[in-house]
mmCIF file of C-alpha atoms and ligand atoms in Angstrom:
data_model
loop_
_atom_site.group_PDB
_atom_site.id
_atom_site.type_symbol
_atom_site.label_atom_id
_atom_site.label_comp_id
_atom_site.label_asym_id
_atom_site.label_seq_id
_atom_site.Cartn_x
_atom_site.Cartn_y
_atom_site.Cartn_z
ATOM 1 C CA MET A 1 92.200 18.087 164.896
ATOM 2 C CA GLN A 2 90.773 20.092 168.049
ATOM 3 C CA VAL A 3 88.331 18.525 170.503
ATOM 4 C CA GLU A 4 85.680 20.199 172.414
ATOM 5 C CA ASN A 5 86.307 18.935 175.820
ATOM 6 C CA LEU A 6 89.996 19.306 177.161
ATOM 7 C CA ASN A 7 89.333 16.624 179.649
ATOM 8 C CA VAL A 8 89.618 13.785 177.132
ATOM 9 C CA GLU A 9 89.090 10.651 179.102
ATOM 10 C CA THR A 10 91.950 8.097 178.005
ATOM 11 C CA LEU A 11 89.956 5.285 179.194
ATOM 12 C CA ARG A 12 86.489 4.958 180.157
ATOM 13 C CA TRP A 13 83.837 2.562 181.551
ATOM 14 C CA ARG A 14 80.876 2.662 179.601
ATOM 15 C CA ASP A 15 77.343 0.613 178.986
ATOM 16 C CA GLY A 16 79.415 -2.123 180.716
ATOM 17 C CA ARG A 17 82.587 -2.361 178.545
ATOM 18 C CA LEU A 18 85.958 -0.588 178.449
ATOM 19 C CA GLU A 19 86.475 2.282 175.762
ATOM 20 C CA LEU A 20 90.010 3.682 175.009
ATOM 21 C CA ILE A 21 91.070 6.497 172.848
ATOM 22 C CA ASP A 22 92.714 4.841 169.765
ATOM 23 C CA GLN A 23 95.992 6.559 169.980
ATOM 24 C CA ARG A 24 97.187 5.144 166.888
ATOM 25 C CA ARG A 25 94.867 7.586 164.857
ATOM 26 C CA LEU A 26 95.823 10.785 166.742
ATOM 27 C CA PRO A 27 96.253 13.310 166.122
ATOM 28 C CA LEU A 28 94.427 12.919 162.639
ATOM 29 C CA GLU A 29 91.399 11.257 163.964
ATOM 30 C CA PHE A 30 89.700 11.111 167.667
ATOM 31 C CA GLU A 31 87.849 8.137 168.476
ATOM 32 C CA TYR A 32 87.374 5.533 171.064
ATOM 33 C CA VAL A 33 87.323 1.720 170.709
ATOM 34 C CA ALA A 34 85.579 -0.604 172.667
ATOM 35 C CA CYS A 35 87.094 -3.879 174.546
ATOM 36 C CA GLU A 36 84.399 -6.551 175.637
ATOM 37 C CA THR A 37 86.966 -9.140 176.741
ATOM 38 C CA ALA A 38 90.703 -9.577 178.385
ATOM 39 C CA GLU A 39 92.161 -10.917 175.084
ATOM 40 C CA GLN A 40 90.748 -7.583 173.140
ATOM 41 C CA THR A 41 92.178 -5.542 175.998
ATOM 42 C CA ALA A 42 95.410 -7.137 175.548
ATOM 43 C CA ALA A 43 95.312 -7.071 171.705
ATOM 44 C CA ALA A 44 94.773 -3.267 172.359
ATOM 45 C CA ILE A 45 97.444 -2.788 174.607
ATOM 46 C CA ARG A 46 100.266 -4.581 172.380
ATOM 47 C CA GLY A 47 98.947 -2.916 169.251
ATOM 48 C CA MET A 48 99.275 0.520 170.975
ATOM 49 C CA VAL A 49 95.431 1.546 170.997
ATOM 50 C CA VAL A 50 96.666 2.704 174.312
ATOM 51 C CA ARG A 51 100.160 3.208 175.559
ATOM 52 C CA GLY A 52 101.855 4.635 178.336
ATOM 53 C CA ALA A 53 102.998 2.635 181.476
ATOM 54 C CA PRO A 54 100.185 4.140 184.167
ATOM 55 C CA ALA A 55 97.462 3.762 181.163
ATOM 56 C CA ILE A 56 98.552 0.404 180.423
ATOM 57 C CA GLY A 57 98.084 -0.719 184.107
ATOM 58 C CA CYS A 58 94.716 0.682 184.190
ATOM 59 C CA THR A 59 93.516 -0.698 181.066
ATOM 60 C CA ALA A 60 94.980 -4.194 182.492
ATOM 61 C CA ALA A 61 92.876 -3.894 185.547
ATOM 62 C CA TYR A 62 89.662 -2.837 183.442
ATOM 63 C CA GLY A 63 90.499 -6.158 181.192
ATOM 64 C CA ALA A 64 90.395 -8.537 184.228
ATOM 65 C CA ALA A 65 87.295 -6.732 185.213
ATOM 66 C CA VAL A 66 85.785 -7.019 181.874
ATOM 67 C CA GLU A 67 86.313 -10.771 181.649
ATOM 68 C CA ALA A 68 84.775 -11.104 185.310
ATOM 69 C CA GLN A 69 81.823 -9.238 184.178
ATOM 70 C CA ARG A 70 81.552 -11.406 181.175
ATOM 71 C CA HIS A 71 81.488 -14.551 183.513
ATOM 72 C CA ALA A 72 79.514 -13.050 186.569
ATOM 73 C CA ALA A 73 76.728 -15.593 186.233
ATOM 74 C CA ALA A 74 78.876 -18.508 185.716
ATOM 75 C CA SER A 75 80.070 -21.389 188.136
ATOM 76 C CA ARG A 76 82.794 -20.676 190.405
ATOM 77 C CA GLN A 77 85.157 -22.924 188.718
ATOM 78 C CA HIS A 78 84.169 -21.653 185.121
ATOM 79 C CA PHE A 79 84.770 -18.072 186.591
ATOM 80 C CA ASP A 80 88.138 -18.716 188.151
ATOM 81 C CA ALA A 81 89.636 -20.242 185.033
ATOM 82 C CA ALA A 82 88.705 -17.300 182.813
ATOM 83 C CA LEU A 83 90.058 -15.049 185.258
ATOM 84 C CA GLU A 84 93.227 -16.649 185.348
ATOM 85 C CA GLY A 85 92.960 -16.914 181.608
ATOM 86 C CA ALA A 86 92.627 -13.040 181.747
ATOM 87 C CA PHE A 87 95.764 -12.425 183.825
ATOM 88 C CA GLU A 88 97.722 -14.606 181.579
ATOM 89 C CA VAL A 89 97.040 -12.832 178.418
ATOM 90 C CA LEU A 90 97.194 -9.352 179.924
ATOM 91 C CA ALA A 91 100.379 -9.969 181.346
ATOM 92 C CA ALA A 92 101.828 -11.150 177.795
ATOM 93 C CA SER A 93 100.751 -7.867 176.047
ATOM 94 C CA ARG A 94 103.927 -5.824 176.742
ATOM 95 C CA PRO A 95 107.028 -6.393 179.000
ATOM 96 C CA THR A 96 108.492 -3.285 180.081
ATOM 97 C CA ALA A 97 106.151 -1.280 181.738
ATOM 98 C CA VAL A 98 105.807 -2.700 185.370
ATOM 99 C CA ASN A 99 102.655 -0.898 185.942
ATOM 100 C CA LEU A 100 101.108 -3.669 184.082
ATOM 101 C CA PHE A 101 102.179 -6.415 186.393
ATOM 102 C CA TRP A 102 101.320 -4.109 189.541
ATOM 103 C CA ALA A 103 97.774 -3.713 188.339
ATOM 104 C CA ILE A 104 97.359 -7.554 187.526
ATOM 105 C CA LYS A 105 98.871 -8.344 190.934
ATOM 106 C CA ARG A 106 96.350 -5.963 192.792
ATOM 107 C CA MET A 107 93.540 -7.502 190.712
ATOM 108 C CA ARG A 108 94.662 -11.094 191.417
ATOM 109 C CA ASP A 109 94.993 -10.406 195.162
ATOM 110 C CA CYS A 110 91.291 -9.145 194.991
ATOM 111 C CA HIS A 111 90.356 -12.502 193.590
ATOM 112 C CA VAL A 112 92.210 -14.686 196.222
ATOM 113 C CA ARG A 113 90.456 -12.695 198.848
ATOM 114 C CA MET A 114 87.344 -12.766 197.215
ATOM 115 C CA ARG A 115 87.286 -16.422 195.993
ATOM 116 C CA ASP A 116 85.406 -17.864 199.040
ATOM 117 C CA GLY A 117 82.461 -15.876 198.420
ATOM 118 C CA THR A 118 79.879 -15.494 195.549
ATOM 119 C CA VAL A 119 80.885 -15.095 191.984
ATOM 120 C CA PRO A 120 78.860 -11.969 191.491
ATOM 121 C CA ALA A 121 80.120 -10.273 194.501
ATOM 122 C CA GLU A 122 83.693 -11.204 193.246
ATOM 123 C CA ALA A 123 83.001 -9.686 189.723
ATOM 124 C CA ALA A 124 81.368 -6.310 191.243
ATOM 125 C CA ALA A 125 84.514 -6.158 193.559
ATOM 126 C CA LEU A 126 86.942 -6.384 190.785
ATOM 127 C CA LEU A 127 85.272 -3.645 188.688
ATOM 128 C CA ASP A 128 85.229 -1.373 191.823
ATOM 129 C CA LEU A 129 88.802 -1.895 192.091
ATOM 130 C CA ALA A 130 89.480 -1.207 188.701
ATOM 131 C CA ARG A 131 87.464 2.011 188.800
ATOM 132 C CA GLN A 132 89.474 2.602 192.237
ATOM 133 C CA MET A 133 92.645 2.575 190.531
ATOM 134 C CA HIS A 134 91.375 4.478 187.670
ATOM 135 C CA SER A 135 90.428 7.656 190.244
ATOM 136 C CA ASP A 136 93.504 7.092 192.149
ATOM 137 C CA ASP A 137 95.779 7.419 189.108
ATOM 138 C CA VAL A 138 94.354 10.923 188.515
ATOM 139 C CA GLU A 139 95.113 11.936 191.914
ATOM 140 C CA ILE A 140 98.617 10.582 192.272
ATOM 141 C CA ASN A 141 99.476 12.602 188.853
ATOM 142 C CA ARG A 142 97.942 15.741 190.320
ATOM 143 C CA ALA A 143 100.095 15.092 193.603
ATOM 144 C CA MET A 144 103.215 14.535 191.558
ATOM 145 C CA GLY A 145 102.273 17.433 189.419
ATOM 146 C CA ARG A 146 101.995 19.732 192.763
ATOM 147 C CA HIS A 147 105.600 18.398 193.874
ATOM 148 C CA GLY A 148 106.977 19.172 190.520
ATOM 149 C CA ALA A 149 105.646 22.189 189.572
ATOM 150 C CA ALA A 150 107.861 23.714 192.437
ATOM 151 C CA LEU A 151 111.040 22.632 190.472
ATOM 152 C CA ILE A 152 109.936 24.590 187.357
ATOM 153 C CA ALA A 153 110.958 28.355 186.948
ATOM 154 C CA ASP A 154 108.666 30.769 185.395
ATOM 155 C CA GLY A 155 109.516 30.746 181.856
ATOM 156 C CA ALA A 156 110.808 27.314 181.778
ATOM 157 C CA ARG A 157 111.800 26.023 178.511
ATOM 158 C CA ILE A 158 110.867 22.398 179.107
ATOM 159 C CA MET A 159 112.159 19.386 176.475
ATOM 160 C CA THR A 160 110.509 16.299 177.289
ATOM 161 C CA HIS A 161 110.597 12.805 175.122
ATOM 162 C CA CYS A 162 107.990 10.654 174.206
ATOM 163 C CA ASN A 163 104.567 11.185 175.671
ATOM 164 C CA ALA A 164 104.165 11.231 179.576
ATOM 165 C CA GLY A 165 100.709 12.990 179.694
ATOM 166 C CA ALA A 166 97.368 12.635 180.156
ATOM 167 C CA LEU A 167 97.193 9.980 177.393
ATOM 168 C CA ALA A 168 99.726 7.850 178.883
ATOM 169 C CA THR A 169 97.965 7.975 182.092
ATOM 170 C CA ALA A 170 94.233 8.011 183.591
ATOM 171 C CA GLY A 171 94.455 11.829 183.217
ATOM 172 C CA HIS A 172 96.768 14.894 183.768
ATOM 173 C CA GLY A 173 100.028 12.557 183.072
ATOM 174 C CA THR A 174 103.247 12.461 184.754
ATOM 175 C CA ALA A 175 105.887 14.687 182.882
ATOM 176 C CA LEU A 176 103.298 16.433 181.490
ATOM 177 C CA GLY A 177 101.446 16.471 184.468
ATOM 178 C CA VAL A 178 104.444 18.454 186.031
ATOM 179 C CA ILE A 179 104.202 21.073 183.085
ATOM 180 C CA ARG A 180 100.285 21.364 183.531
ATOM 181 C CA SER A 181 100.518 21.829 187.052
ATOM 182 C CA ALA A 182 103.399 24.672 186.677
ATOM 183 C CA ARG A 183 101.315 26.157 184.101
ATOM 184 C CA ASP A 184 98.382 26.275 186.427
ATOM 185 C CA ALA A 185 100.337 27.678 189.183
ATOM 186 C CA GLY A 186 100.961 30.615 187.027
ATOM 187 C CA LYS A 187 104.255 29.833 185.334
ATOM 188 C CA HIS A 188 104.829 30.828 181.857
ATOM 189 C CA VAL A 189 106.194 27.773 180.599
ATOM 190 C CA SER A 190 106.797 26.522 177.231
ATOM 191 C CA VAL A 191 107.559 22.922 175.975
ATOM 192 C CA ILE A 192 110.121 21.165 173.365
ATOM 193 C CA ALA A 193 108.449 18.083 172.201
ATOM 194 C CA ASN A 194 110.928 15.421 170.841
ATOM 195 C CA GLU A 195 109.402 13.785 168.054
ATOM 196 C CA THR A 196 110.199 10.265 169.410
ATOM 197 C CA ARG A 197 111.315 7.896 166.726
ATOM 198 C CA PRO A 198 110.301 5.550 165.786
ATOM 199 C CA TYR A 199 106.621 5.539 167.011
ATOM 200 C CA LEU A 200 106.421 9.418 166.990
ATOM 201 C CA GLN A 201 104.533 9.726 170.299
ATOM 202 C CA GLY A 202 106.211 13.139 170.573
ATOM 203 C CA ALA A 203 105.051 14.525 167.319
ATOM 204 C CA ARG A 204 101.535 12.920 167.501
ATOM 205 C CA LEU A 205 100.667 12.893 170.963
ATOM 206 C CA THR A 206 102.616 15.279 173.090
ATOM 207 C CA ALA A 207 102.111 18.035 170.747
ATOM 208 C CA TRP A 208 98.418 17.182 170.267
ATOM 209 C CA GLU A 209 98.077 17.469 174.161
ATOM 210 C CA MET A 210 99.864 20.639 174.520
ATOM 211 C CA VAL A 211 98.296 22.327 171.593
ATOM 212 C CA GLN A 212 94.719 21.464 173.149
ATOM 213 C CA GLU A 213 95.668 23.177 175.958
ATOM 214 C CA LYS A 214 97.334 26.173 174.626
ATOM 215 C CA ILE A 215 100.644 25.404 176.347
ATOM 216 C CA PRO A 216 103.161 26.675 173.729
ATOM 217 C CA VAL A 217 104.829 23.719 172.221
ATOM 218 C CA THR A 218 108.074 23.176 169.772
ATOM 219 C CA LEU A 219 108.296 20.197 167.605
ATOM 220 C CA ALA A 220 112.016 18.978 167.414
ATOM 221 C CA THR A 221 113.264 15.885 165.868
ATOM 222 C CA ASP A 222 115.242 13.657 168.466
ATOM 223 C CA ASN A 223 118.563 14.234 166.944
ATOM 224 C CA MET A 224 117.962 18.260 167.445
ATOM 225 C CA ALA A 225 118.526 17.979 171.300
ATOM 226 C CA GLY A 226 121.995 18.309 171.611
ATOM 227 C CA HIS A 227 121.871 21.376 169.445
ATOM 228 C CA LEU A 228 119.186 23.116 171.033
ATOM 229 C CA MET A 229 120.921 22.787 174.631
ATOM 230 C CA GLN A 230 124.062 23.825 173.049
ATOM 231 C CA LEU A 231 122.304 26.949 172.104
ATOM 232 C CA GLY A 232 121.153 27.379 175.327
ATOM 233 C CA ARG A 233 117.331 26.703 174.490
ATOM 234 C CA VAL A 234 116.609 23.852 177.068
ATOM 235 C CA ASP A 235 116.192 25.076 180.909
ATOM 236 C CA VAL A 236 115.141 21.471 182.273
ATOM 237 C CA VAL A 237 113.968 18.266 180.901
ATOM 238 C CA VAL A 238 111.238 16.105 182.451
ATOM 239 C CA VAL A 239 110.377 12.880 181.267
ATOM 240 C CA GLY A 240 108.383 9.472 182.441
ATOM 241 C CA ALA A 241 109.123 6.269 183.083
ATOM 242 C CA ASP A 242 108.193 2.693 182.382
ATOM 243 C CA ARG A 243 110.081 0.800 185.159
ATOM 244 C CA ILE A 244 112.342 2.017 187.718
ATOM 245 C CA ALA A 245 115.065 -0.389 189.387
ATOM 246 C CA ALA A 246 115.793 -0.360 193.214
ATOM 247 C CA ASN A 247 118.583 1.789 192.364
ATOM 248 C CA GLY A 248 116.972 4.464 190.440
ATOM 249 C CA ASP A 249 118.098 3.087 187.004
ATOM 250 C CA THR A 250 115.068 4.238 184.776
ATOM 251 C CA ALA A 251 113.914 2.709 181.930
ATOM 252 C CA ASN A 252 111.653 5.093 179.537
ATOM 253 C CA LYS A 253 111.249 5.454 175.624
ATOM 254 C CA ILE A 254 114.250 4.773 173.620
ATOM 255 C CA GLY A 255 116.260 7.902 173.209
ATOM 256 C CA THR A 256 115.726 9.175 176.744
ATOM 257 C CA TYR A 257 119.423 7.999 177.660
ATOM 258 C CA THR A 258 120.597 10.206 174.885
ATOM 259 C CA VAL A 259 118.713 13.233 176.133
ATOM 260 C CA ALA A 260 119.854 12.501 179.712
ATOM 261 C CA VAL A 261 123.789 12.325 178.581
ATOM 262 C CA LEU A 262 123.138 15.679 176.587
ATOM 263 C CA ALA A 263 121.743 17.255 179.738
ATOM 264 C CA ARG A 264 124.402 16.257 181.935
ATOM 265 C CA ARG A 265 127.010 17.675 179.269
ATOM 266 C CA HIS A 266 125.259 20.696 179.348
ATOM 267 C CA GLY A 267 124.553 21.101 182.941
ATOM 268 C CA ILE A 268 120.831 20.956 182.595
ATOM 269 C CA PRO A 269 118.858 19.440 185.323
ATOM 270 C CA PHE A 270 117.004 16.110 184.185
ATOM 271 C CA TYR A 271 114.018 15.169 186.153
ATOM 272 C CA VAL A 272 111.842 11.696 185.873
ATOM 273 C CA ALA A 273 108.180 12.097 186.723
ATOM 274 C CA ALA A 274 106.713 8.695 187.869
ATOM 275 C CA PRO A 275 104.122 6.995 190.372
ATOM 276 C CA LEU A 276 105.452 4.552 192.862
ATOM 277 C CA SER A 277 103.794 2.025 190.787
ATOM 278 C CA THR A 278 106.696 2.118 188.440
ATOM 279 C CA ILE A 279 109.166 1.406 190.532
ATOM 280 C CA ASP A 280 110.150 -2.218 190.896
ATOM 281 C CA LEU A 281 111.897 -3.024 194.041
ATOM 282 C CA ALA A 282 112.548 -6.639 192.808
ATOM 283 C CA ILE A 283 114.871 -5.456 190.406
ATOM 284 C CA ALA A 284 118.146 -4.261 191.567
ATOM 285 C CA ASP A 285 119.492 -2.233 188.839
ATOM 286 C CA GLY A 286 118.635 -1.150 185.098
ATOM 287 C CA SER A 287 120.430 -4.343 183.687
ATOM 288 C CA GLY A 288 117.441 -6.461 184.952
ATOM 289 C CA ILE A 289 114.651 -4.615 183.238
ATOM 290 C CA PRO A 290 113.192 -6.639 180.242
ATOM 291 C CA ILE A 291 113.372 -4.182 177.173
ATOM 292 C CA GLU A 292 110.523 -4.965 174.628
ATOM 293 C CA GLN A 293 111.896 -5.073 170.960
ATOM 294 C CA ARG A 294 109.186 -4.363 168.318
ATOM 295 C CA ASP A 295 108.379 -4.866 164.694
ATOM 296 C CA ALA A 296 110.866 -3.757 162.401
ATOM 297 C CA SER A 297 108.341 -2.177 160.183
ATOM 298 C CA GLU A 298 108.122 0.683 162.716
ATOM 299 C CA VAL A 299 111.772 1.586 161.847
ATOM 300 C CA THR A 300 111.743 0.887 157.976
ATOM 301 C CA GLY A 301 108.513 2.908 157.434
ATOM 302 C CA PHE A 302 105.194 4.297 158.830
ATOM 303 C CA ARG A 303 101.552 3.965 158.202
ATOM 304 C CA GLY A 304 102.107 1.902 154.958
ATOM 305 C CA MET A 305 104.831 3.620 153.515
ATOM 306 C CA ARG A 306 108.408 2.416 153.487
ATOM 307 C CA TRP A 307 111.443 4.254 153.156
ATOM 308 C CA ALA A 308 114.103 1.697 153.956
ATOM 309 C CA PRO A 309 115.364 -1.045 151.227
ATOM 310 C CA GLU A 310 114.064 -4.689 151.518
ATOM 311 C CA GLY A 311 116.854 -6.861 153.010
ATOM 312 C CA VAL A 312 118.235 -4.162 155.388
ATOM 313 C CA LEU A 313 118.518 -5.615 159.090
ATOM 314 C CA VAL A 314 116.712 -3.281 161.850
ATOM 315 C CA VAL A 315 116.851 -2.870 165.556
ATOM 316 C CA ASN A 316 114.104 -1.749 167.279
ATOM 317 C CA PRO A 317 114.153 -1.527 171.085
ATOM 318 C CA ALA A 318 111.326 0.110 172.350
ATOM 319 C CA PHE A 319 113.165 1.674 175.616
ATOM 320 C CA ASP A 320 116.533 2.384 176.903
ATOM 321 C CA VAL A 321 117.629 2.782 180.674
ATOM 322 C CA THR A 322 118.938 6.097 181.917
ATOM 323 C CA PRO A 323 121.536 5.207 184.869
ATOM 324 C CA ALA A 324 120.508 6.760 188.119
ATOM 325 C CA GLU A 325 123.662 8.989 188.380
ATOM 326 C CA LEU A 326 122.415 10.873 185.293
ATOM 327 C CA ILE A 327 119.076 11.860 186.796
ATOM 328 C CA THR A 328 118.925 15.048 188.874
ATOM 329 C CA GLY A 329 115.704 14.247 190.422
ATOM 330 C CA LEU A 330 112.834 11.391 190.902
ATOM 331 C CA ILE A 331 109.330 13.305 191.175
ATOM 332 C CA THR A 332 106.627 10.766 192.808
ATOM 333 C CA GLU A 333 103.279 11.492 194.483
ATOM 334 C CA LYS A 334 105.107 11.235 197.692
ATOM 335 C CA GLY A 335 107.479 14.032 196.730
ATOM 336 C CA VAL A 336 110.746 14.518 195.121
ATOM 337 C CA ILE A 337 114.124 12.982 195.810
ATOM 338 C CA GLU A 338 116.962 14.432 194.856
ATOM 339 C CA ARG A 339 119.798 12.273 193.059
ATOM 340 C CA PRO A 340 118.041 9.006 193.345
ATOM 341 C CA ASP A 341 119.391 6.041 195.126
ATOM 342 C CA ALA A 342 118.521 2.605 196.414
ATOM 343 C CA ALA A 343 118.236 3.968 200.067
ATOM 344 C CA LYS A 344 116.400 7.011 199.253
ATOM 345 C CA ILE A 345 113.830 5.061 196.966
ATOM 346 C CA VAL A 346 113.205 2.491 199.254
ATOM 347 C CA ALA A 347 112.488 5.335 202.267
ATOM 348 C CA LEU A 348 109.946 6.730 199.605
ATOM 349 C CA PHE A 349 107.930 3.668 200.305
ATOM 350 C CA GLY A 350 107.862 4.434 203.914
ATOM 351 C CA ARG A 351 106.568 8.107 203.454
HETATM 352 O O1 MRU B 1 105.740 2.721 174.186
HETATM 353 P P1 MRU B 1 104.853 3.565 174.969
HETATM 354 O O2 MRU B 1 104.510 4.935 174.346
HETATM 355 O O3 MRU B 1 104.078 3.056 176.023
HETATM 356 O O4 MRU B 1 105.957 4.288 175.921
HETATM 357 C C1 MRU B 1 105.649 5.618 176.837
HETATM 358 C C2 MRU B 1 106.967 6.109 177.410
HETATM 359 O O5 MRU B 1 107.703 5.710 177.430
HETATM 360 C C3 MRU B 1 106.351 6.836 178.670
HETATM 361 O O6 MRU B 1 107.350 7.966 178.526
HETATM 362 C C4 MRU B 1 106.419 6.269 179.998
HETATM 363 O O7 MRU B 1 105.310 5.093 179.729
HETATM 364 C C5 MRU B 1 105.819 7.090 181.059
HETATM 365 S S1 MRU B 1 104.255 7.172 180.710
HETATM 366 C C6 MRU B 1 103.697 8.389 181.947
#
């Protein structure tokens, strides 16, 4: 389905409530769903209405804001309890993308600063902060895009995995933001979108975004990556991230690690594009990153169709960890660091 306005808003605040593109239905249908409570917002994150680390962070911020608005006329005690409940339910929605916890912490810090004042003033401040995080994310992605685009040669054939596009952020995207910025800088780029089993973010979302923007995109199943690299059909890999440990080990969509190993085997640069909010300095290395395990039904079939026999055992980790040693460079809003390590990552925060 072609959408008239290419500047699709992954999430938006409208008429006092949060609206999200229902990414479960793309690319066949394009529609928004509304969230009027923190509970509904958490359910939307858990149920993959919205996904992608930065988009999850912004959504959680609005999820707390929506709850604050609901209780803006309540007593201070009632308001505080409702907000605490909101933080808890949102934090329990998905475990891997650290942007979720980063956003909740910022909202909670705002609450702590404002709780000696009036409830309506605090509710307004929380909504302002959520809006600020939303617009900041777009700016951050554009900055990342500018830095990353310099690494992309004219004519580059870029492989990406999962969807790290406008749909995974407040807009522009991280990995796809680099690709968009390279195109905007006049480079003739093309994309190989890995389909991204089992949830098909590559086939459904990345392919859709690229088709909307008329950036040439070729869909490949995940198990074609090595073959395409061996044939010399991939110049560079750019992916996003859900959580980056202090040493640069990077959790991203399941299958990313395989692509990184293959890229190293074939001498192809492998870049991770992610904002500083995706870096978790509290986790020393990738072994400490919590990996979400999702429902078996995502592997045994799709949208009501089952292809695996009843009784089969299933594994469904949603993410894997690519060791820092396989990463050519980390593209952030503060610039690019080559061969990321703990010292370079810590220095990024001082830039
Ligand atoms: O399970 P998802 O769809 O939320 O996983 C998303 C990814 O793995 C993305 O690559 C990552 O969040 C980066 S998004 C800019």
